[in-house]
Short mmCIF file of C-alpha atoms and ligand atoms in Angstrom, two decimals:
data_model
loop_
_atom_site.label_atom_id
_atom_site.label_comp_id
_atom_site.label_asym_id
_atom_site.label_seq_id
_atom_site.Cartn_x
_atom_site.Cartn_y
_atom_site.Cartn_z
CA UNK A 1 -11.62 -65.90 23.11
CA UNK A 2 -12.27 -62.23 22.65
CA UNK A 3 -12.57 -61.47 18.98
CA UNK A 4 -12.96 -58.20 17.07
CA UNK A 5 -14.65 -58.63 13.70
CA UNK A 6 -14.68 -55.78 11.22
CA UNK A 7 -17.04 -55.79 8.23
CA UNK A 8 -16.46 -53.38 5.30
CA UNK A 9 -19.03 -51.47 3.30
CA UNK A 10 -19.76 -54.20 0.73
CA UNK A 11 -20.34 -56.77 3.47
CA UNK A 12 -23.23 -54.73 4.88
CA UNK A 13 -24.40 -53.21 1.63
CA UNK A 14 -28.06 -54.26 2.05
CA UNK A 15 -30.48 -56.01 4.31
CA UNK A 16 -29.51 -59.48 3.14
CA UNK A 17 -25.85 -58.75 3.66
CA UNK A 18 -26.47 -57.34 7.13
CA UNK A 19 -28.40 -60.53 8.00
CA UNK A 20 -25.46 -62.58 6.66
CA UNK A 21 -23.12 -60.62 8.98
CA UNK A 22 -25.43 -61.12 11.83
CA UNK A 23 -25.37 -64.87 11.24
CA UNK A 24 -21.62 -64.92 11.25
CA UNK A 25 -21.33 -62.89 14.42
CA UNK A 26 -23.99 -65.02 16.07
CA UNK A 27 -21.97 -68.18 15.12
CA UNK A 28 -18.80 -66.74 16.70
CA UNK A 29 -20.74 -65.82 19.82
CA UNK A 30 -22.45 -69.18 20.16
CA UNK A 31 -19.07 -70.86 19.84
CA UNK A 32 -18.35 -69.28 23.25
CA UNK A 33 -16.45 -66.15 22.24
CA UNK A 34 -16.92 -62.58 23.27
CA UNK A 35 -17.49 -60.55 20.18
CA UNK A 36 -16.88 -56.90 19.47
CA UNK A 37 -17.90 -55.83 15.94
CA UNK A 38 -16.64 -52.72 13.99
CA UNK A 39 -18.67 -51.58 11.07
CA UNK A 40 -18.21 -49.46 7.95
CA UNK A 41 -21.06 -47.51 6.48
CA UNK A 42 -23.10 -49.50 3.91
CA UNK A 43 -21.35 -49.60 0.55
CA UNK A 44 -21.54 -46.38 -1.31
CA UNK A 45 -22.99 -44.36 1.56
CA UNK A 46 -19.92 -42.38 2.37
CA UNK A 47 -19.57 -41.37 -1.21
CA UNK A 48 -23.19 -40.47 -1.38
CA UNK A 49 -22.90 -38.33 1.72
CA UNK A 50 -19.89 -36.51 0.27
CA UNK A 51 -21.82 -35.87 -2.96
CA UNK A 52 -24.73 -34.39 -0.93
CA UNK A 53 -22.38 -31.97 0.85
CA UNK A 54 -20.86 -30.92 -2.46
CA UNK A 55 -24.33 -30.19 -3.83
CA UNK A 56 -24.58 -27.58 -1.09
CA UNK A 57 -21.08 -25.99 -1.45
CA UNK A 58 -17.87 -26.83 -3.34
CA UNK A 59 -15.83 -26.30 -0.06
CA UNK A 60 -17.89 -27.82 2.92
CA UNK A 61 -16.34 -27.15 6.31
CA UNK A 62 -14.28 -30.20 7.41
CA UNK A 63 -15.97 -30.23 10.77
CA UNK A 64 -19.47 -30.34 9.28
CA UNK A 65 -18.30 -32.94 6.68
CA UNK A 66 -17.25 -35.17 9.58
CA UNK A 67 -20.57 -34.71 11.33
CA UNK A 68 -22.32 -35.82 8.24
CA UNK A 69 -20.03 -38.78 7.18
CA UNK A 70 -20.20 -40.22 10.69
CA UNK A 71 -23.96 -40.84 10.19
CA UNK A 72 -23.14 -43.57 7.65
CA UNK A 73 -21.47 -45.77 10.28
CA UNK A 74 -24.19 -44.97 12.78
CA UNK A 75 -26.75 -46.23 10.42
CA UNK A 76 -24.99 -49.62 9.77
CA UNK A 77 -24.19 -50.20 13.41
CA UNK A 78 -27.72 -49.71 14.54
CA UNK A 79 -29.02 -52.02 11.67
CA UNK A 80 -26.70 -54.84 12.54
CA UNK A 81 -27.62 -54.47 16.22
CA UNK A 82 -31.27 -55.03 15.24
CA UNK A 83 -30.34 -57.89 12.99
CA UNK A 84 -28.32 -59.64 15.83
CA UNK A 85 -31.33 -59.16 18.23
CA UNK A 86 -33.54 -60.77 15.53
CA UNK A 87 -31.05 -63.71 15.54
CA UNK A 88 -31.56 -63.96 19.28
CA UNK A 89 -28.15 -62.44 20.13
CA UNK A 90 -28.36 -59.49 22.45
CA UNK A 91 -26.31 -56.58 21.15
CA UNK A 92 -25.74 -52.90 21.65
CA UNK A 93 -24.48 -50.42 19.08
CA UNK A 94 -22.02 -47.69 20.24
CA UNK A 95 -20.87 -44.65 18.29
CA UNK A 96 -17.41 -43.16 18.75
CA UNK A 97 -18.48 -41.10 21.72
CA UNK A 98 -20.06 -43.91 23.54
CA UNK A 99 -17.22 -46.35 22.74
CA UNK A 100 -14.72 -43.69 24.00
CA UNK A 101 -12.68 -43.61 20.84
CA UNK A 102 -10.59 -40.41 21.46
CA UNK A 103 -8.88 -38.86 18.54
CA UNK A 104 -6.56 -35.98 17.45
CA UNK A 105 -8.34 -32.99 16.06
CA UNK A 106 -7.67 -33.04 12.39
CA UNK A 107 -10.97 -33.39 10.67
CA UNK A 108 -11.01 -35.80 7.76
CA UNK A 109 -7.82 -37.36 8.87
CA UNK A 110 -7.79 -37.78 12.55
CA UNK A 111 -5.73 -40.41 14.39
CA UNK A 112 -6.87 -42.48 17.34
CA UNK A 113 -5.08 -41.47 20.52
CA UNK A 114 -6.71 -43.79 22.94
CA UNK A 115 -9.90 -45.83 23.50
CA UNK A 116 -11.73 -45.70 26.87
CA UNK A 117 -13.11 -49.26 26.78
CA UNK A 118 -15.16 -49.10 30.01
CA UNK A 119 -18.48 -49.04 28.30
CA UNK A 120 -17.62 -51.67 25.69
CA UNK A 121 -16.29 -53.83 28.42
CA UNK A 122 -19.43 -53.57 30.46
CA UNK A 123 -21.50 -54.60 27.49
CA UNK A 124 -19.31 -57.53 26.80
CA UNK A 125 -19.31 -58.66 30.48
CA UNK A 126 -23.12 -58.62 30.30
CA UNK A 127 -22.80 -61.11 27.44
CA UNK A 128 -23.73 -58.66 24.78
CA UNK A 129 -22.15 -58.27 21.35
CA UNK A 130 -20.98 -54.65 21.10
CA UNK A 131 -21.26 -53.10 17.65
CA UNK A 132 -18.98 -50.09 17.22
CA UNK A 133 -19.04 -47.54 14.51
CA UNK A 134 -15.75 -47.55 12.53
CA UNK A 135 -14.09 -44.59 10.85
CA UNK A 136 -14.99 -42.05 13.56
CA UNK A 137 -13.55 -40.55 16.67
CA UNK A 138 -14.21 -37.81 19.17
CA UNK A 139 -11.57 -35.02 19.63
CA UNK A 140 -10.79 -33.19 22.80
CA UNK A 141 -13.49 -30.63 22.14
CA UNK A 142 -16.05 -33.50 21.94
CA UNK A 143 -16.50 -33.02 18.15
CA UNK A 144 -16.83 -35.90 15.86
CA UNK A 145 -13.87 -36.62 13.58
CA UNK A 146 -13.19 -39.11 10.82
CA UNK A 147 -10.07 -41.14 10.28
CA UNK A 148 -9.62 -40.88 6.53
CA UNK A 149 -11.12 -43.00 3.76
CA UNK A 150 -10.93 -46.72 4.58
CA UNK A 151 -10.38 -45.83 8.29
CA UNK A 152 -12.71 -48.41 9.80
CA UNK A 153 -9.92 -51.03 9.53
CA UNK A 154 -7.83 -48.76 11.84
CA UNK A 155 -10.82 -48.50 14.21
CA UNK A 156 -11.04 -52.26 14.44
CA UNK A 157 -7.36 -52.83 15.13
CA UNK A 158 -7.22 -50.03 17.64
CA UNK A 159 -10.27 -51.56 19.47
CA UNK A 160 -8.66 -55.02 19.34
CA UNK A 161 -5.41 -53.48 20.94
CA UNK A 162 -7.38 -51.63 23.57
CA UNK A 163 -9.53 -54.56 24.56
CA UNK A 164 -6.55 -56.92 24.49
CA UNK A 165 -8.48 -59.07 21.99
CA UNK A 166 -7.07 -62.50 20.87
CA UNK A 167 -7.83 -61.87 17.33
CA UNK A 168 -8.87 -59.15 14.93
CA UNK A 169 -10.61 -60.38 11.70
CA UNK A 170 -11.09 -57.98 8.84
CA UNK A 171 -13.93 -59.22 6.68
CA UNK A 172 -14.14 -57.80 3.19
CA UNK A 173 -15.28 -58.64 -0.39
CA UNK A 174 -12.13 -60.60 -1.34
CA UNK A 175 -10.96 -63.65 0.48
CA UNK A 176 -7.51 -62.24 1.62
CA UNK A 177 -4.54 -60.26 0.57
CA UNK A 178 -3.42 -60.96 -2.92
CA UNK A 179 -0.20 -60.39 -4.84
CA UNK A 180 -1.92 -57.59 -6.71
CA UNK A 181 -5.52 -56.14 -6.82
CA UNK A 182 -7.52 -59.22 -7.82
CA UNK A 183 -10.03 -57.02 -9.55
CA UNK A 184 -7.42 -55.73 -11.92
CA UNK A 185 -4.92 -58.62 -12.21
CA UNK A 186 -6.78 -61.82 -12.91
CA UNK A 187 -3.78 -64.05 -12.13
CA UNK A 188 -3.22 -62.48 -8.74
CA UNK A 189 -2.60 -65.13 -6.08
CA UNK A 190 -3.84 -65.16 -2.50
CA UNK A 191 -1.14 -65.01 0.14
CA UNK A 192 -1.64 -67.32 3.21
CA UNK A 193 0.58 -65.11 5.29
CA UNK A 194 2.26 -61.72 4.79
CA UNK A 195 4.82 -59.97 6.87
CA UNK A 196 3.56 -56.82 8.65
CA UNK A 197 6.38 -54.71 7.07
CA UNK A 198 5.42 -55.68 3.63
CA UNK A 199 1.72 -55.35 4.35
CA UNK A 200 2.33 -51.89 5.62
CA UNK A 201 4.27 -50.88 2.44
CA UNK A 202 1.49 -52.38 0.09
CA UNK A 203 -1.30 -50.65 2.11
CA UNK A 204 0.66 -47.34 2.06
CA UNK A 205 1.33 -47.69 -1.63
CA UNK A 206 -2.32 -48.06 -2.62
CA UNK A 207 -3.50 -51.66 -1.90
CA UNK A 208 -6.63 -50.54 -0.13
CA UNK A 209 -7.54 -53.96 1.27
CA UNK A 210 -6.22 -52.64 4.57
CA UNK A 211 -6.04 -49.00 5.82
CA UNK A 212 -2.19 -48.46 6.32
CA UNK A 213 -2.55 -47.13 9.92
CA UNK A 214 -4.33 -50.33 10.89
CA UNK A 215 -1.27 -52.35 9.91
CA UNK A 216 0.99 -49.95 11.78
CA UNK A 217 -1.12 -50.37 14.91
CA UNK A 218 -1.25 -54.15 14.57
CA UNK A 219 2.51 -54.23 14.39
CA UNK A 220 2.90 -51.90 17.30
CA UNK A 221 0.42 -53.62 19.61
CA UNK A 222 1.02 -57.07 18.34
CA UNK A 223 -2.63 -57.71 17.34
CA UNK A 224 -3.24 -60.99 15.51
CA UNK A 225 -4.76 -59.68 12.24
CA UNK A 226 -6.52 -61.75 9.61
CA UNK A 227 -8.05 -60.59 6.35
CA UNK A 228 -10.89 -62.76 5.02
CA UNK A 229 -14.20 -62.86 3.13
CA UNK A 230 -17.52 -62.13 4.64
CA UNK A 231 -19.17 -64.40 2.01
CA UNK A 232 -17.06 -67.62 2.23
CA UNK A 233 -15.21 -69.69 4.75
CA UNK A 234 -11.99 -69.57 2.96
CA UNK A 235 -9.13 -69.17 5.52
CA UNK A 236 -7.90 -65.72 4.56
CA UNK A 237 -4.54 -64.09 4.96
CA UNK A 238 -2.62 -63.81 8.23
CA UNK A 239 -0.67 -60.57 8.76
CA UNK A 240 2.39 -61.57 10.87
CA UNK A 241 5.24 -59.71 12.58
CA UNK A 242 7.67 -62.42 11.34
CA UNK A 243 6.66 -64.82 8.62
CA UNK A 244 9.17 -67.39 9.74
CA UNK A 245 9.91 -68.34 6.17
CA UNK A 246 12.70 -67.01 3.83
CA UNK A 247 11.31 -63.66 2.82
CA UNK A 248 9.76 -63.56 -0.71
CA UNK A 249 11.75 -61.48 -3.04
CA UNK A 250 8.57 -59.90 -4.14
CA UNK A 251 5.40 -60.25 -2.16
CA UNK A 252 3.15 -57.99 -4.19
CA UNK A 253 2.42 -55.12 -6.57
CA UNK A 254 0.28 -52.06 -5.73
CA UNK A 255 -1.00 -49.04 -7.59
CA UNK A 256 -1.98 -45.68 -6.12
CA UNK A 257 -4.07 -43.41 -8.41
CA UNK A 258 -4.98 -40.90 -5.69
CA UNK A 259 -1.79 -38.80 -6.22
CA UNK A 260 -0.86 -35.71 -8.04
CA UNK A 261 2.52 -34.54 -9.37
CA UNK A 262 3.75 -31.03 -8.81
CA UNK A 263 6.77 -29.41 -10.44
CA UNK A 264 8.58 -26.26 -9.65
CA UNK A 265 10.68 -25.07 -12.50
CA UNK A 266 13.52 -22.60 -12.55
CA UNK A 267 14.40 -22.52 -8.91
CA UNK A 268 17.68 -20.96 -7.88
CA UNK A 269 20.54 -23.48 -8.09
CA UNK A 270 21.75 -22.86 -4.54
CA UNK A 271 21.72 -24.57 -1.09
CA UNK A 272 18.57 -24.45 1.03
CA UNK A 273 15.86 -24.42 -1.75
CA UNK A 274 14.60 -28.04 -1.08
CA UNK A 275 14.73 -27.37 2.64
CA UNK A 276 12.61 -24.35 2.34
CA UNK A 277 10.01 -25.94 0.14
CA UNK A 278 9.61 -29.18 2.06
CA UNK A 279 9.67 -27.56 5.51
CA UNK A 280 6.73 -25.32 4.38
CA UNK A 281 4.82 -28.51 3.34
CA UNK A 282 5.86 -30.41 6.47
CA UNK A 283 4.60 -27.51 8.64
CA UNK A 284 1.16 -27.93 6.89
CA UNK A 285 1.34 -31.75 7.63
CA UNK A 286 1.36 -32.62 3.93
CA UNK A 287 3.25 -35.81 3.16
CA UNK A 288 5.45 -35.67 0.12
CA UNK A 289 6.40 -38.83 -1.68
CA UNK A 290 8.47 -39.49 -4.82
CA UNK A 291 10.87 -36.55 -5.20
CA UNK A 292 12.99 -35.72 -8.14
CA UNK A 293 15.47 -32.84 -8.41
CA UNK A 294 17.11 -32.18 -11.61
CA UNK A 295 20.82 -31.53 -11.84
CA UNK A 296 21.31 -27.80 -11.80
CA UNK A 297 21.86 -26.07 -15.19
CA UNK A 298 23.75 -22.93 -14.78
CA UNK A 299 21.80 -20.87 -12.31
CA UNK A 300 18.62 -22.92 -12.02
CA UNK A 301 17.18 -26.29 -11.14
CA UNK A 302 13.78 -28.03 -11.01
CA UNK A 303 12.07 -29.97 -8.28
CA UNK A 304 9.16 -32.44 -8.96
CA UNK A 305 7.34 -34.43 -6.30
CA UNK A 306 4.03 -36.15 -5.53
CA UNK A 307 1.41 -35.63 -2.93
CA UNK A 308 -2.01 -37.17 -2.18
CA UNK A 309 -4.61 -35.74 -4.54
CA UNK A 310 -6.55 -34.45 -1.54
CA UNK A 311 -3.48 -32.37 -0.58
CA UNK A 312 -2.81 -30.98 -4.04
CA UNK A 313 -4.88 -27.75 -3.74
CA UNK A 314 -3.44 -26.85 -0.43
CA UNK A 315 0.11 -27.59 -1.66
CA UNK A 316 -0.32 -25.33 -4.63
CA UNK A 317 -1.67 -22.56 -2.44
CA UNK A 318 1.29 -22.82 -0.12
CA UNK A 319 3.64 -22.69 -3.10
CA UNK A 320 1.80 -19.63 -4.54
CA UNK A 321 1.69 -17.91 -1.14
CA UNK A 322 5.56 -18.31 -0.83
CA UNK A 323 6.40 -17.42 -4.40
CA UNK A 324 8.94 -14.78 -3.31
CA UNK A 325 10.69 -16.89 -0.80
CA UNK A 326 10.90 -19.91 -3.03
CA UNK A 327 11.74 -18.00 -6.19
CA UNK A 328 10.64 -20.35 -9.06
CA UNK A 329 9.88 -19.50 -12.53
CA UNK A 330 6.84 -21.69 -13.19
CA UNK A 331 4.58 -24.33 -11.33
CA UNK A 332 2.92 -27.08 -13.04
CA UNK A 333 0.70 -29.97 -11.76
CA UNK A 334 -0.72 -33.20 -13.13
CA UNK A 335 -3.59 -35.23 -11.68
CA UNK A 336 -3.38 -38.00 -14.26
CA UNK A 337 -0.61 -39.85 -12.80
CA UNK A 338 -0.31 -43.22 -10.91
CA UNK A 339 2.38 -44.78 -8.75
CA UNK A 340 3.11 -48.44 -9.42
CA UNK A 341 5.08 -50.27 -6.75
CA UNK A 342 6.75 -53.56 -6.23
CA UNK A 343 7.14 -54.62 -2.57
CA UNK A 344 9.28 -57.40 -1.04
CA UNK A 345 11.40 -57.91 2.00
CA UNK A 346 13.91 -60.05 0.08
CA UNK A 347 14.59 -57.28 -2.47
CA UNK A 348 17.38 -55.74 -0.43
CA UNK A 349 19.59 -58.75 -0.92
CA UNK A 350 18.51 -59.49 -4.55
CA UNK A 351 19.70 -56.90 -7.02
CA UNK A 352 18.01 -57.28 -10.44
CA UNK A 353 14.47 -56.69 -9.24
CA UNK A 354 14.44 -53.07 -10.42
CA UNK A 355 15.81 -54.21 -13.97
CA UNK A 356 13.03 -56.82 -14.24
CA UNK A 357 10.39 -54.36 -13.27
CA UNK A 358 11.59 -51.76 -15.69
CA UNK A 359 11.89 -54.35 -18.47
CA UNK A 360 8.24 -55.45 -17.89
CA UNK A 361 7.12 -51.89 -18.07
CA UNK A 362 9.09 -51.30 -21.21
CA UNK A 363 7.66 -54.48 -22.76
CA UNK A 364 4.11 -53.14 -22.05
CA UNK A 365 5.09 -49.87 -23.96
CA UNK A 366 4.72 -47.67 -20.86
CA UNK A 367 6.89 -44.66 -20.10
CA UNK A 368 8.34 -44.14 -16.65
CA UNK A 369 8.31 -40.52 -15.36
CA UNK A 370 10.01 -40.87 -12.04
CA UNK A 371 11.46 -43.58 -9.87
CA UNK A 372 12.01 -44.02 -6.19
CA UNK A 373 13.23 -47.00 -4.13
CA UNK A 374 13.74 -48.09 -0.61
CA UNK A 375 15.04 -51.35 1.05
CA UNK A 376 11.83 -53.19 0.27
CA UNK A 377 10.20 -51.32 -2.47
CA UNK A 378 10.53 -49.89 -5.89
CA UNK A 379 8.03 -47.30 -7.14
CA UNK A 380 7.66 -45.67 -10.50
CA UNK A 381 5.40 -42.78 -11.56
CA UNK A 382 3.49 -43.42 -14.79
CA UNK A 383 0.41 -42.03 -16.47
CA UNK A 384 -2.78 -43.13 -14.77
CA UNK A 385 -4.20 -44.26 -18.14
CA UNK A 386 -1.31 -46.94 -18.31
CA UNK A 387 -1.72 -48.07 -14.71
CA UNK A 388 -3.79 -51.24 -15.10
CA UNK A 389 -1.82 -52.37 -18.14
CA UNK A 390 1.50 -51.76 -16.27
CA UNK A 391 0.30 -53.47 -13.09
CA UNK A 392 -0.69 -56.63 -15.07
CA UNK A 393 2.71 -56.66 -16.90
CA UNK A 394 4.81 -56.25 -13.75
CA UNK A 395 2.71 -58.69 -11.78
CA UNK A 396 2.96 -61.36 -14.43
CA UNK A 397 6.70 -60.89 -14.61
CA UNK A 398 7.14 -61.77 -10.97
CA UNK A 399 4.31 -64.12 -10.67
CA UNK A 400 4.06 -65.80 -14.07
CA UNK A 401 0.48 -67.08 -14.71
CA UNK A 402 0.15 -70.86 -14.67
CA UNK A 403 -0.15 -72.65 -17.98
P1 ADP B 501 -14.03 -52.80 2.59
O1 ADP B 501 -15.26 -52.10 2.15
O2 ADP B 501 -14.26 -54.25 2.99
O3 ADP B 501 -13.11 -52.12 3.56
P2 ADP B 501 -12.14 -52.20 0.39
O4 ADP B 501 -12.84 -51.79 -0.86
O5 ADP B 501 -11.69 -51.09 1.26
O6 ADP B 501 -13.10 -53.11 1.18
O7 ADP B 501 -10.91 -53.16 0.16
C1 ADP B 501 -11.09 -54.34 -0.54
C2 ADP B 501 -10.64 -54.11 -1.95
O8 ADP B 501 -9.23 -53.89 -2.05
C3 ADP B 501 -10.85 -55.35 -2.79
O9 ADP B 501 -12.11 -55.35 -3.40
C4 ADP B 501 -9.73 -55.29 -3.96
O10 ADP B 501 -10.30 -54.74 -5.12
C5 ADP B 501 -8.81 -54.19 -3.28
N1 ADP B 501 -7.38 -54.61 -3.34
C6 ADP B 501 -6.41 -53.81 -3.77
N2 ADP B 501 -5.22 -54.45 -3.66
C7 ADP B 501 -5.53 -55.64 -3.16
C8 ADP B 501 -4.70 -56.74 -2.72
N3 ADP B 501 -3.36 -56.73 -2.87
N4 ADP B 501 -5.30 -57.89 -2.15
C9 ADP B 501 -6.66 -57.81 -1.98
N5 ADP B 501 -7.43 -56.82 -2.36
C10 ADP B 501 -6.84 -55.72 -2.93
N1 LIG B 502 -17.05 -45.61 5.33
C1 LIG B 502 -15.67 -45.13 5.25
C2 LIG B 502 -15.18 -45.01 3.81
O1 LIG B 502 -15.91 -45.34 2.84
C3 LIG B 502 -14.76 -45.87 6.09
C4 LIG B 502 -14.42 -47.33 5.69
O2 LIG B 502 -15.28 -47.84 4.98
O3 LIG B 502 -13.57 -47.91 6.18
O4 LIG B 502 -14.08 -44.72 3.49
MG1 MG B 503 -11.69 -50.61 3.28
#
């Protein structure tokens, strides 16, 4: 079999962990498989590099920041390659340039366009393990880009698709995908299998166990994807296109704290206002999530929406720059919010889920600021300070703790 194994930051955090990964990779290789490894930077490294840049300037150039961040993955890849050699397994580390990972240009949030796998395939044909840096790409100018935080999962799935791998294993610090973040909700349960659509929703709504674009790619290219622990042999969670079972009404709960709420108050109550606002943001490639428009009162109305925290400054600048066109009385923004979501493919055919969710939140004494729904999810906006408490309350409502 051809297997792509991805190891996250905590799995390669220190020399012992790297040697542990080398033993796992060596075992897969000795079992007769071809193995390509994708690595994250050692745990904490990416944050440290960002902090270093911020010591120099509060607004580092995104190009230079990518140049800096990409070194984290280069370190871990070289170290693992050395550890594999010490295990008697020949290996070669490749950065994004060497591995032919071609991306779009947007620094800090580039997307993989294609992977020229020639070099990686040559190494694999020679019987070597290839160790590829995750999280990075090369744009058409030859500059290094990064794929967004958590992006190594996407590098791994993209490589698996490009190589036509039989399996892509994401090794992390929990032993699979749970019904909620197991670090926050003690009673969260491990799922043996989860549908790709539900996994994509959970990942997009803040369950950072998988980078959302990795799930999208796995779905599109039919990559067999498994999430499991680098520290145990527990079987992990299989992400499947079709689960084959009756869809669970609710498969999980997720929280996203990396969002900001922005409100425009006193907009003209006339057609075209929402169009103007959101097309300006779309042009800047800013994704908007939960949107609430008040019913117009006399001549004015208000619009409130959320964006990723990283996009908040740019959003506010666009709104300020277009003050005349948009014609609002006042803008406000709030960083201290969180989005709590319940996801499940069976929700569409089971009314009542929203009422149960709201009741659990009410019982926890938490106030709901905004609500949005789709076929397979319900999200509420709450204060970030209430997020953990509300997540536990909602989770335990749908997955009552045993005993
Ligand atoms: P890695 O460094 O291996 O990429 P991440 O920190 O990115 O690991 O993702 C793993 C973390 O995701 C876990 O430690 C866990 O706290 C968090 N997480 C959030 N939601 C879930 C979930 N539903 N199932 C499992 N883990 C989750
Ligand atoms: N090292 C990067 C990060 O910390 C990418 C990753 O770990 O997936 O976000
Ligand atoms: Mg991750």
